[in-house]
Amino acid sequence: MSQQGYVAAPPYSQSQTGIGGFSSGFGPPNSSLHYGHYVDPNSSCSAPQPGVPKSTVPFGSSASVGPPRPGTQQFSQTSSQNGPSTSGQQPHRFQGPPPPCNSRLSYPPYSHRSQPAYPNTTSTSSTTQLANQLDSMQINSYGPGTTPSLLTSSGHPASFQGPQLSPPPAQQQVALPPGSQVPPPANNFNGLCAQPSLPPIARQDGIPGPVSPNPNLQQLSAQPSGPGYHPQQSNYGPQMAGSQLSYPGAFYGGPAQLSGPQPKKLDPDSIPSPIQVIENDKSSRGGQIYATNTRGQVPPLVTTDCIIHDQGHASPRYIRCTTYCFPSSSDMAKQARIPLAAVIQPFAVIPPNETPLYVVSHGETGPIRCNRCKAYMCPFMQFIEGGRRYQCGFCNCVNDVPPFFFQHLDHIGQRVDHCERPELSLGSYEYVATLDYCRNNKPPKPPAYIFMIDVSYRNIKSGLVKLICDELKTLLDKLPREEQEESSAIQVGFVTYNKVLHFFNVKSSLAQPQMMVVSDVGEVFVPLLDGFLVNFQESRSVVINLLDQIPEMFADANESETIFAPVIQAGMEALKAAECAGKLFIFHSSLPTAEAPGKLRNRDNKKLLNTDKEKTLFQPQVNSYEPLARDCVANGCCVNLFLFPNQYVDIASMGLVTLYTGGTLYKYNNFQLDADSPRFLSDLRKDIEKKTGFDAIMRVRTSTGFRATDFFGAIYMNNTTDVEMAAVDCDKAVTVEFKHDDKLNEDSGALIQCAVLYTSVSGQRRLRIHNIGLNCSSQLVDVYKSCETDALINFFAKSAFKAILSQPLKMVREMLVNHTAHMLACYRKNCASPSAVSQLVLPDAMKVLPVYMNCLSKSCVLVGRPEIPTDERAYHRQLVISMGVADTQLFFYPQLLPVHSLDLKSDAIPAAVRCSEERLSEGGAFLLANGLIMFLWLGVNVPPELIQGLFNVPSFAHISAEATSLPDLDNPYSKKFKSVLKHIQSQKPYTMKLMIVKQREQPEMLFRQFLVEDKSIYGGASYVDFLCFVHKEICQLLT
């Protein structure tokens, strides 16, 4: 069977002379030429020598896979001759993009002046060829308002708008006329371009000039620029000074500095659209019931709302896989290079219209398990011999059924009580654990929350300490509890600190709280046991009294230095002494520079960017944090860190304990009480109320033939199998990679069981079990057909973000593109119908993989630019490592909603549009959200009634861009917009900061970084350019 996918042809199918290279911008321009590959501005790479493979190591694997590609040419940056150099150095493909940084507005302004000329070395004939070629591209239409001229039986558009043959169903194609020749893309991927003085030309792909490609966004008239900004055209990022140009023009198809007639750009509507894929899935599967009764079925997309009925396999809310059909052999897996992984979110929130997990108790006997592999009783166990024995679905061992569990079988060999027992009929359920599963064989105590507040000078003066104390008075009434309990069993304790630690005794029998100071921070101890951790309801008056006193107690404190590691140590020792697990809530604002263990210095060195030492910026700078994290995990102490930095605080070091203990990191740059307190308080409330399992350990078991090999998440691994988490909440996901160790059986499939042993909020030890069965096939086409792009991106993001700790970022970016090309080339070679080499063929289930991979490769974590704060990159890295599939999907491809088309009479949210500037209009208002930040972008001609309705001001000019919230107004526009904001926010773990962005004003530069289908101001490729580059790579692999 052949399966077809999306097919396109590259604008860059053959090398041609005539496109000039650009110097790195650090000195005089040189005349080097770059073809085919993208070179680091500081490196010169030669052609590969025979037999020298490129770096094609897949993530999570130590073995290099794949032969060198024939015919690849790369030219030295110091030579203008064509042909291979004699050096044996391996060429680097894909010098990764400097990105759109998904971050808060904390970047320095750009003070460079624009320079209007790029070098023009391209021949007119090349330009004409490119124009003709793009003009003749015939691509499937995916954009809104376009209807495919033919729908095949599978419902996938598979037609062409020209004299093309209709390919088979799940394949999409774009073809070029035979014999087209196109100039190669300009090189120098991160290149900073020196500009000889040449006549100005039309602006194209970020080049200054009189022509603006977006008819909706006209060029700015000359106007004075704000402080630190130059005048800029409305639809592009900053234009910077000549020899120091930071606008990398030469990424795949670089600056289109073409003379002669303007080439026609490839219509973005004609290439696969993530929005269209999302909307198609919503229309076909939204609102329906999805029953998990079939092994290996592909669930609805993570963006589709549906009702999930557990009928034997775990809900996709708990487990999503990169593919729901595993290749039957390791050779097949190596050939396809599709990662075999599951993203497991064991405590995911279940909506009210779905059934919560059943709790099974077998009394003192405990859960029934296989004698050999220790898998728990589940729907994959096969009962035999009249029900007296069962065969394990994971290891095939035959076990006796305990007498109390015996039941007769019906005429099809199924137990007659099958539907009455959750562990036999459902994919997910819980067991009550026995004392054998408890520490020291003693029942655990309910967990505790310890609030640890930095009372240094700045936090007192900013009002932060008073804000925290006031909020805790009401928040402590909302501590999590079991549904059947009246009040929470969680105990609370309080510590304040600057250079020393202050513990508080809040025992219910006291009239006033008592403070005890620990000044020996080198050897921290807990000065009191009785009265430190208390039940809030019992000690309410003393605790409220303390929270009233803390801001006054330290009102005159002028201590600006702080400690950090001893604070965590103190909290952990307190939990250890109380023999309970728990969470530390630490509110901290500065680099810990006081003399104490864990002392840090400012090591933010921009000179390390794009060097082999850049990876050290993501590693902790001192050795004390890792053993501290290990001790915290061993004692069930989870660390939640709320940071309020005004400058560099070394998140790579300070956040390490949070990451390893399953905690959450929150960051509020340049915290302002009025603007930022609603967001901080919302985050604090949500975190305290979250569904959480404490002192958790997770084990993933598999059926024979494959096993779990790699784990990514907010976890600690003491050995190769046990995933330890001091706590795991509803938003944390662990991504698990699997590898073959034998051939898989197509009949029995690939079975996975995830078991999480944890302590509940009431202090009960429980086991949460999730089971899922996948298909196996010896046909690659089945594997590709069952892929899930959103889960693949989650895996690639986490594996890339883990890899940067040990590998140069350039190599990590190369591997991402290499991996993409390999997966798609394998599909083209083994699964697609025969077609011309000039066609790009994408499997239907992966047709938007390139756009997501491009977003990942140009994310701020993977691209070092001096404009992007190191802390911002370390922060994003840490957040993504523990994200679930829904969160990474939105993070890498933000949602862009046309607010001006709100239907005030219905509850519907307007359909999203693609993340590109071409979708904006001067008369529109758009809301962009990525899970961490929201922008409300307003065009200069936005209707006055919309402005009046949202802002209560008469015109565009009256809108304050400083606002971080909208007024509460009693009108349909305001109410509808607030409900949209609430809906988007309700599904995400972090409260998003709202920024108001007016067209043609300074903050628009930050907003543009999130238009991920466009070129990034930090040098990342546009989606179209990336697709063309990937196609070129695929062609090289195939030839």
XYZ file of C-alpha atoms in Angstrom, residues 39-492:
454
model
C 27.685 28.563 8.380
C 28.351 29.983 11.779
C 29.713 33.501 11.391
C 32.824 32.459 13.277
C 33.507 29.131 11.660
C 34.705 28.086 8.279
C 33.548 24.717 7.145
C 34.811 22.654 4.304
C 33.288 20.043 2.110
C 32.957 16.648 3.655
C 35.706 14.244 2.910
C 34.691 10.847 1.561
C 33.482 8.615 4.349
C 33.191 11.399 6.928
C 29.581 11.417 8.152
C 27.797 14.522 9.273
C 26.514 14.825 12.804
C 23.320 12.852 12.574
C 23.096 11.480 16.067
C 19.449 11.229 17.052
C 18.425 12.590 20.434
C 18.613 10.132 23.247
C 20.968 7.916 21.285
C 24.687 7.565 21.411
C 25.052 5.911 18.049
C 25.534 7.802 14.858
C 23.023 6.776 12.249
C 23.026 7.309 8.505
C 25.656 7.583 5.823
C 27.253 10.803 4.679
C 25.297 12.587 2.046
C 26.816 12.532 -1.402
C 27.266 15.681 -3.333
C 27.054 18.065 -0.401
C 29.214 21.082 -0.915
C 30.218 23.737 1.511
C 32.659 26.516 0.988
C 35.162 28.029 3.301
C 34.270 31.435 4.622
C 37.675 32.777 3.739
C 37.771 31.516 0.199
C 35.793 32.640 -2.782
C 36.653 29.605 -4.864
C 34.126 26.969 -5.603
C 35.072 23.448 -4.701
C 35.989 21.523 -1.611
C 38.764 22.649 0.652
C 41.379 20.248 1.805
C 40.441 20.400 5.450
C 38.987 17.274 6.941
C 36.694 19.168 9.257
C 33.094 18.032 9.286
C 30.704 20.593 7.907
C 27.949 21.812 10.159
C 24.547 21.857 8.558
C 21.951 24.146 10.001
C 23.664 26.722 12.095
C 20.555 27.215 14.131
C 18.522 30.300 14.074
C 18.634 33.002 16.595
C 14.998 33.009 17.541
C 11.847 34.723 18.341
C 12.369 34.750 22.056
C 9.212 33.764 23.823
C 9.878 35.964 26.764
C 8.820 38.836 28.851
C 9.749 42.364 27.837
C 13.132 42.558 29.416
C 15.366 43.218 26.465
C 17.472 46.299 26.027
C 16.207 48.669 23.344
C 17.923 48.687 19.994
C 19.851 51.828 19.353
C 21.254 51.020 15.925
C 20.308 53.164 12.974
C 18.963 51.489 9.930
C 21.054 51.145 6.835
C 19.072 50.726 3.680
C 21.369 48.775 1.438
C 22.212 45.098 1.228
C 24.812 43.871 -1.208
C 23.324 42.868 -4.500
C 25.302 40.233 -6.295
C 22.528 38.208 -7.854
C 22.115 38.097 -11.589
C 18.840 39.210 -13.084
C 18.461 35.859 -14.782
C 18.555 34.096 -11.409
C 15.898 36.457 -10.154
C 13.700 35.796 -13.121
C 14.148 32.066 -12.732
C 13.156 32.266 -9.071
C 10.108 34.352 -9.938
C 9.062 31.953 -12.682
C 9.598 28.962 -10.479
C 7.627 30.271 -7.548
C 4.913 31.417 -9.903
C 4.587 27.948 -11.381
C 4.485 26.176 -7.994
C 1.199 24.392 -7.617
C 0.445 23.606 -4.058
C -2.548 22.391 -2.169
C -4.510 25.154 -0.618
C -4.923 25.036 3.127
C -5.734 28.591 3.934
C -9.090 29.875 5.040
C -11.534 30.454 2.288
C -9.931 28.004 -0.099
C -11.677 24.862 -1.080
C -9.822 21.886 -2.430
C -11.128 20.940 -5.805
C -11.244 17.305 -4.805
C -11.710 15.496 -1.519
C -10.614 11.912 -1.455
C -12.326 9.160 0.444
C -10.195 9.769 3.508
C -11.274 13.370 3.628
C -7.834 14.809 2.941
C -7.441 17.421 0.252
C -5.296 15.907 -2.412
C -5.794 18.048 -5.426
C -3.881 20.652 -7.347
C -4.812 23.914 -8.874
C -3.221 23.143 -12.168
C -2.846 20.321 -14.650
C -1.706 17.852 -11.999
C -2.521 14.234 -11.385
C -4.464 13.556 -8.194
C -2.279 11.538 -5.856
C -3.663 8.936 -3.453
C -5.362 9.981 -0.243
C -3.157 10.930 2.667
C -0.478 12.655 0.648
C -0.069 16.230 -0.418
C 2.107 17.398 -3.211
C 3.488 20.501 -4.784
C 5.333 20.251 -8.039
C 7.607 22.451 -10.086
C 7.829 22.222 -13.849
C 10.682 19.973 -14.904
C 14.035 21.546 -15.447
C 13.514 24.577 -13.237
C 16.706 25.971 -11.893
C 16.876 28.117 -8.831
C 19.672 29.922 -7.087
C 20.643 28.347 -3.775
C 19.771 30.129 -0.578
C 22.249 32.620 0.692
C 24.387 31.241 3.422
C 25.745 32.272 6.765
C 22.838 31.131 8.892
C 23.489 33.420 11.826
C 25.451 35.725 9.653
C 25.822 39.356 10.495
C 26.127 41.157 7.244
C 28.460 43.925 6.309
C 26.931 46.150 3.706
C 28.791 47.800 0.884
C 27.136 50.991 -0.196
C 24.669 50.121 -2.946
C 21.524 51.747 -4.239
C 18.491 51.116 -2.027
C 16.134 48.389 -3.214
C 12.619 47.306 -2.432
C 12.184 45.873 1.007
C 11.900 42.102 0.810
C 12.270 39.751 3.764
C 13.446 42.395 6.133
C 15.353 44.643 3.738
C 14.675 48.377 3.862
C 13.179 49.878 0.749
C 10.199 51.661 -0.666
C 7.965 48.614 -1.161
C 6.084 47.052 1.730
C 5.035 43.470 1.061
C 1.965 43.610 3.292
C -0.704 45.767 1.693
C -2.553 46.040 5.000
C 0.390 47.519 6.839
C 1.701 50.588 5.129
C 5.127 52.031 5.558
C 5.619 54.466 8.391
C 6.041 58.046 7.459
C 9.225 59.600 8.724
C 8.696 60.195 12.406
C 10.954 60.752 15.363
C 11.884 57.516 17.025
C 11.525 56.849 20.704
C 14.527 56.638 22.996
C 16.847 53.957 21.801
C 14.779 53.094 18.744
C 15.137 54.074 15.154
C 12.195 54.744 12.889
C 11.037 51.447 11.487
C 8.558 50.187 9.007
C 5.419 48.841 10.523
C 5.830 45.297 9.412
C 9.397 44.416 10.249
C 11.814 44.171 13.126
C 14.608 46.577 13.819
C 16.971 47.686 11.103
C 20.451 47.978 12.486
C 23.728 49.593 11.712
C 25.861 48.468 8.822
C 28.954 46.634 9.933
C 27.327 45.695 13.229
C 24.096 44.531 11.617
C 22.317 42.171 13.982
C 19.591 41.289 11.545
C 20.831 37.986 10.213
C 19.906 38.188 6.621
C 21.310 35.000 5.327
C 19.230 32.222 6.783
C 17.703 29.817 4.300
C 17.104 32.027 1.360
C 18.431 34.910 3.338
C 17.847 38.529 2.449
C 16.310 38.471 -0.958
C 18.562 41.176 -2.288
C 17.509 40.601 -5.866
C 17.764 43.140 -8.613
C 15.342 43.534 -11.471
C 11.673 42.635 -11.224
C 10.434 41.562 -7.804
C 10.051 37.788 -7.521
C 6.627 36.474 -6.674
C 6.548 35.099 -3.143
C 5.244 31.629 -2.458
C 1.675 31.926 -1.236
C 1.699 30.897 2.437
C -1.901 29.698 2.061
C -0.637 26.990 -0.261
C 1.542 25.236 2.320
C 0.209 23.185 5.253
C -1.334 25.320 7.959
C -1.301 24.318 11.643
C -4.489 26.317 12.104
C -6.234 24.414 9.334
C -5.152 21.080 10.825
C -6.458 22.167 14.250
C -9.764 23.434 12.839
C -10.279 20.305 10.713
C -9.820 18.092 13.767
C -12.188 20.264 15.810
C -14.871 20.080 13.140
C -14.576 16.303 12.707
C -14.028 15.220 16.345
C -14.891 18.185 18.582
C -17.653 17.744 21.142
C -17.877 14.016 20.460
C -17.293 11.061 22.758
C -13.899 9.420 22.286
C -13.927 5.881 23.683
C -10.551 4.300 24.460
C -11.651 0.757 23.638
C -9.366 0.128 20.666
C -5.643 -0.566 20.828
C -3.476 1.845 18.851
C -6.154 4.336 17.833
C -4.981 7.918 17.327
C -6.827 10.284 19.701
C -8.220 13.725 18.823
C -5.641 16.523 18.794
C -4.748 18.114 22.095
C -6.472 21.312 20.866
C -9.819 19.542 20.299
C -12.419 19.521 23.079
C -14.105 16.161 23.386
C -15.456 13.850 26.074
C -13.199 10.888 26.805
C -14.645 7.568 27.955
C -12.096 5.224 29.479
C -12.869 1.753 28.133
C -9.606 -0.085 28.715
C -6.805 2.272 27.636
C -5.665 5.407 29.462
C -7.204 8.707 28.402
C -5.015 10.859 26.129
C -5.184 13.440 28.914
C -2.840 11.114 30.827
C -0.745 9.571 28.025
C -0.028 10.717 24.478
C 2.412 8.949 22.170
C 4.592 10.133 19.299
C 3.122 7.266 17.278
C 0.358 4.811 18.149
C 1.886 2.097 15.985
C 5.449 1.027 16.815
C 7.696 -0.440 14.120
C 8.057 -4.157 14.747
C 11.872 -4.200 14.625
C 14.744 -1.997 15.692
C 15.986 -1.877 12.093
C 12.693 -0.349 11.011
C 12.873 2.138 13.875
C 16.401 3.185 12.867
C 15.309 3.534 9.267
C 12.354 5.830 10.055
C 14.099 7.745 12.867
C 10.680 8.514 14.377
C 11.201 8.768 18.151
C 9.158 6.162 20.026
C 8.007 8.048 23.094
C 5.090 8.624 25.450
C 4.297 11.895 27.214
C 2.805 10.914 30.576
C 0.908 13.459 32.691
C -0.156 11.198 35.568
C -2.179 13.781 37.531
C -3.759 15.603 34.580
C -6.963 17.501 35.378
C -10.122 15.707 34.292
C -13.084 17.931 33.309
C -16.275 17.675 35.393
C -18.127 15.812 32.615
C -15.658 12.893 32.759
C -15.452 10.192 35.420
C -12.748 10.668 38.086
C -10.460 7.734 38.823
C -11.871 4.855 40.848
C -9.930 3.826 43.954
C -9.535 0.045 44.391
C -8.728 -1.450 47.777
C -7.798 -5.081 48.386
C -7.303 -4.509 52.111
C -4.126 -5.844 53.685
C -3.421 -8.062 50.678
C -2.624 -5.023 48.540
C -2.614 -4.766 44.747
C -2.377 -7.973 42.668
C 0.865 -8.098 40.679
C 2.655 -10.411 38.269
C 5.187 -12.533 40.133
C 7.881 -12.037 37.498
C 7.721 -8.477 36.101
C 5.696 -6.947 38.977
C 3.149 -5.369 36.599
C -0.123 -4.510 38.309
C -3.435 -6.209 37.509
C -4.897 -4.502 34.435
C -7.069 -5.142 31.347
C -4.067 -6.683 29.537
C -4.004 -9.754 31.815
C -5.512 -12.888 30.205
C -7.457 -15.235 32.525
C -7.125 -18.974 31.809
C -8.001 -22.358 33.299
C -11.539 -21.349 34.222
C -10.332 -18.173 35.943
C -7.929 -19.844 38.366
C -4.803 -18.455 36.680
C -3.878 -15.467 34.542
C -1.180 -14.806 31.964
C 0.645 -11.488 32.283
C 0.284 -9.330 29.168
C 3.719 -7.810 29.739
C 6.015 -10.797 30.329
C 3.689 -13.763 29.523
C 4.287 -15.303 32.971
C 1.388 -17.474 34.206
C 0.294 -16.561 37.771
C -2.216 -18.033 40.217
C -5.274 -15.917 40.963
C -5.550 -15.230 44.754
C -8.614 -17.007 46.207
C -10.349 -13.737 47.219
C -10.002 -12.469 43.647
C -11.307 -15.609 41.883
C -14.242 -15.308 39.487
C -15.660 -17.577 36.768
C -15.190 -16.877 33.060
C -18.005 -16.390 30.555
C -18.380 -18.030 27.112
C -15.731 -15.737 25.547
C -13.185 -16.336 28.320
C -13.833 -13.038 30.096
C -14.472 -12.816 33.833
C -18.132 -12.337 34.636
C -17.252 -9.419 36.970
C -15.141 -7.766 34.257
C -17.221 -4.583 34.103
C -17.500 -4.237 37.875
C -13.765 -4.103 38.525
C -11.943 -0.907 37.436
C -8.599 -2.767 37.275
C -10.027 -5.185 34.674
C -12.040 -2.784 32.522
C -10.380 0.649 32.695
C -7.105 2.077 31.459
C -6.603 4.258 34.574
C -7.444 3.680 38.242
C -5.889 3.847 41.706
C -5.016 1.259 44.343
C -4.838 1.916 48.061
C -1.251 0.931 48.958
C -0.380 -1.187 51.980
C 2.367 -0.552 54.553
C 4.796 -2.429 52.294
C 4.702 0.622 50.010
C 5.402 3.154 52.797
C 8.694 4.543 54.112
C 9.926 2.411 57.013
C 6.657 0.432 56.750
C 4.875 3.233 58.636
C 1.762 5.030 57.336
C 2.736 8.502 56.095
C 1.653 11.735 57.760
C -0.265 14.387 55.806
C 2.088 16.710 53.869
C 3.120 20.201 55.005
C 3.521 23.563 53.247
C 6.309 25.868 54.471
C 6.235 29.517 53.348
C 9.722 31.080 53.213
C 9.824 34.823 52.568
C 12.877 36.886 51.574
C 12.662 39.991 53.818
C 15.645 41.830 52.331
C 15.498 45.606 51.878
C 14.100 45.634 48.344
C 11.232 43.226 49.051
C 10.136 45.242 52.075
C 10.291 48.586 50.266
C 8.508 47.306 47.142
C 5.554 46.146 49.251
C 6.045 42.524 48.187
C 6.368 41.137 51.724
C 3.129 42.800 52.839
C 1.374 41.587 49.682
C 2.406 37.961 50.362
C 1.400 38.106 54.033
C -1.992 39.667 53.266
C -2.731 37.057 50.601
C -1.756 34.116 52.817
C -4.405 35.126 55.365
C -7.164 34.198 52.913
C -5.275 31.572 50.923
C -4.642 29.253 53.880
C -8.376 28.557 54.008
C -8.115 27.053 50.524
C -5.434 24.423 51.128
C -6.177 21.278 49.083
C -8.217 18.519 50.733
C -9.870 15.246 49.815
C -13.382 15.731 48.451
C -15.035 13.966 51.380
C -13.105 15.957 54.026
C -14.344 19.183 55.598
C -10.923 20.775 56.093
C -7.413 20.242 54.781
C -5.037 17.926 56.638
C -2.003 19.890 55.356
C 0.117 21.555 58.040
C 1.766 24.963 57.568
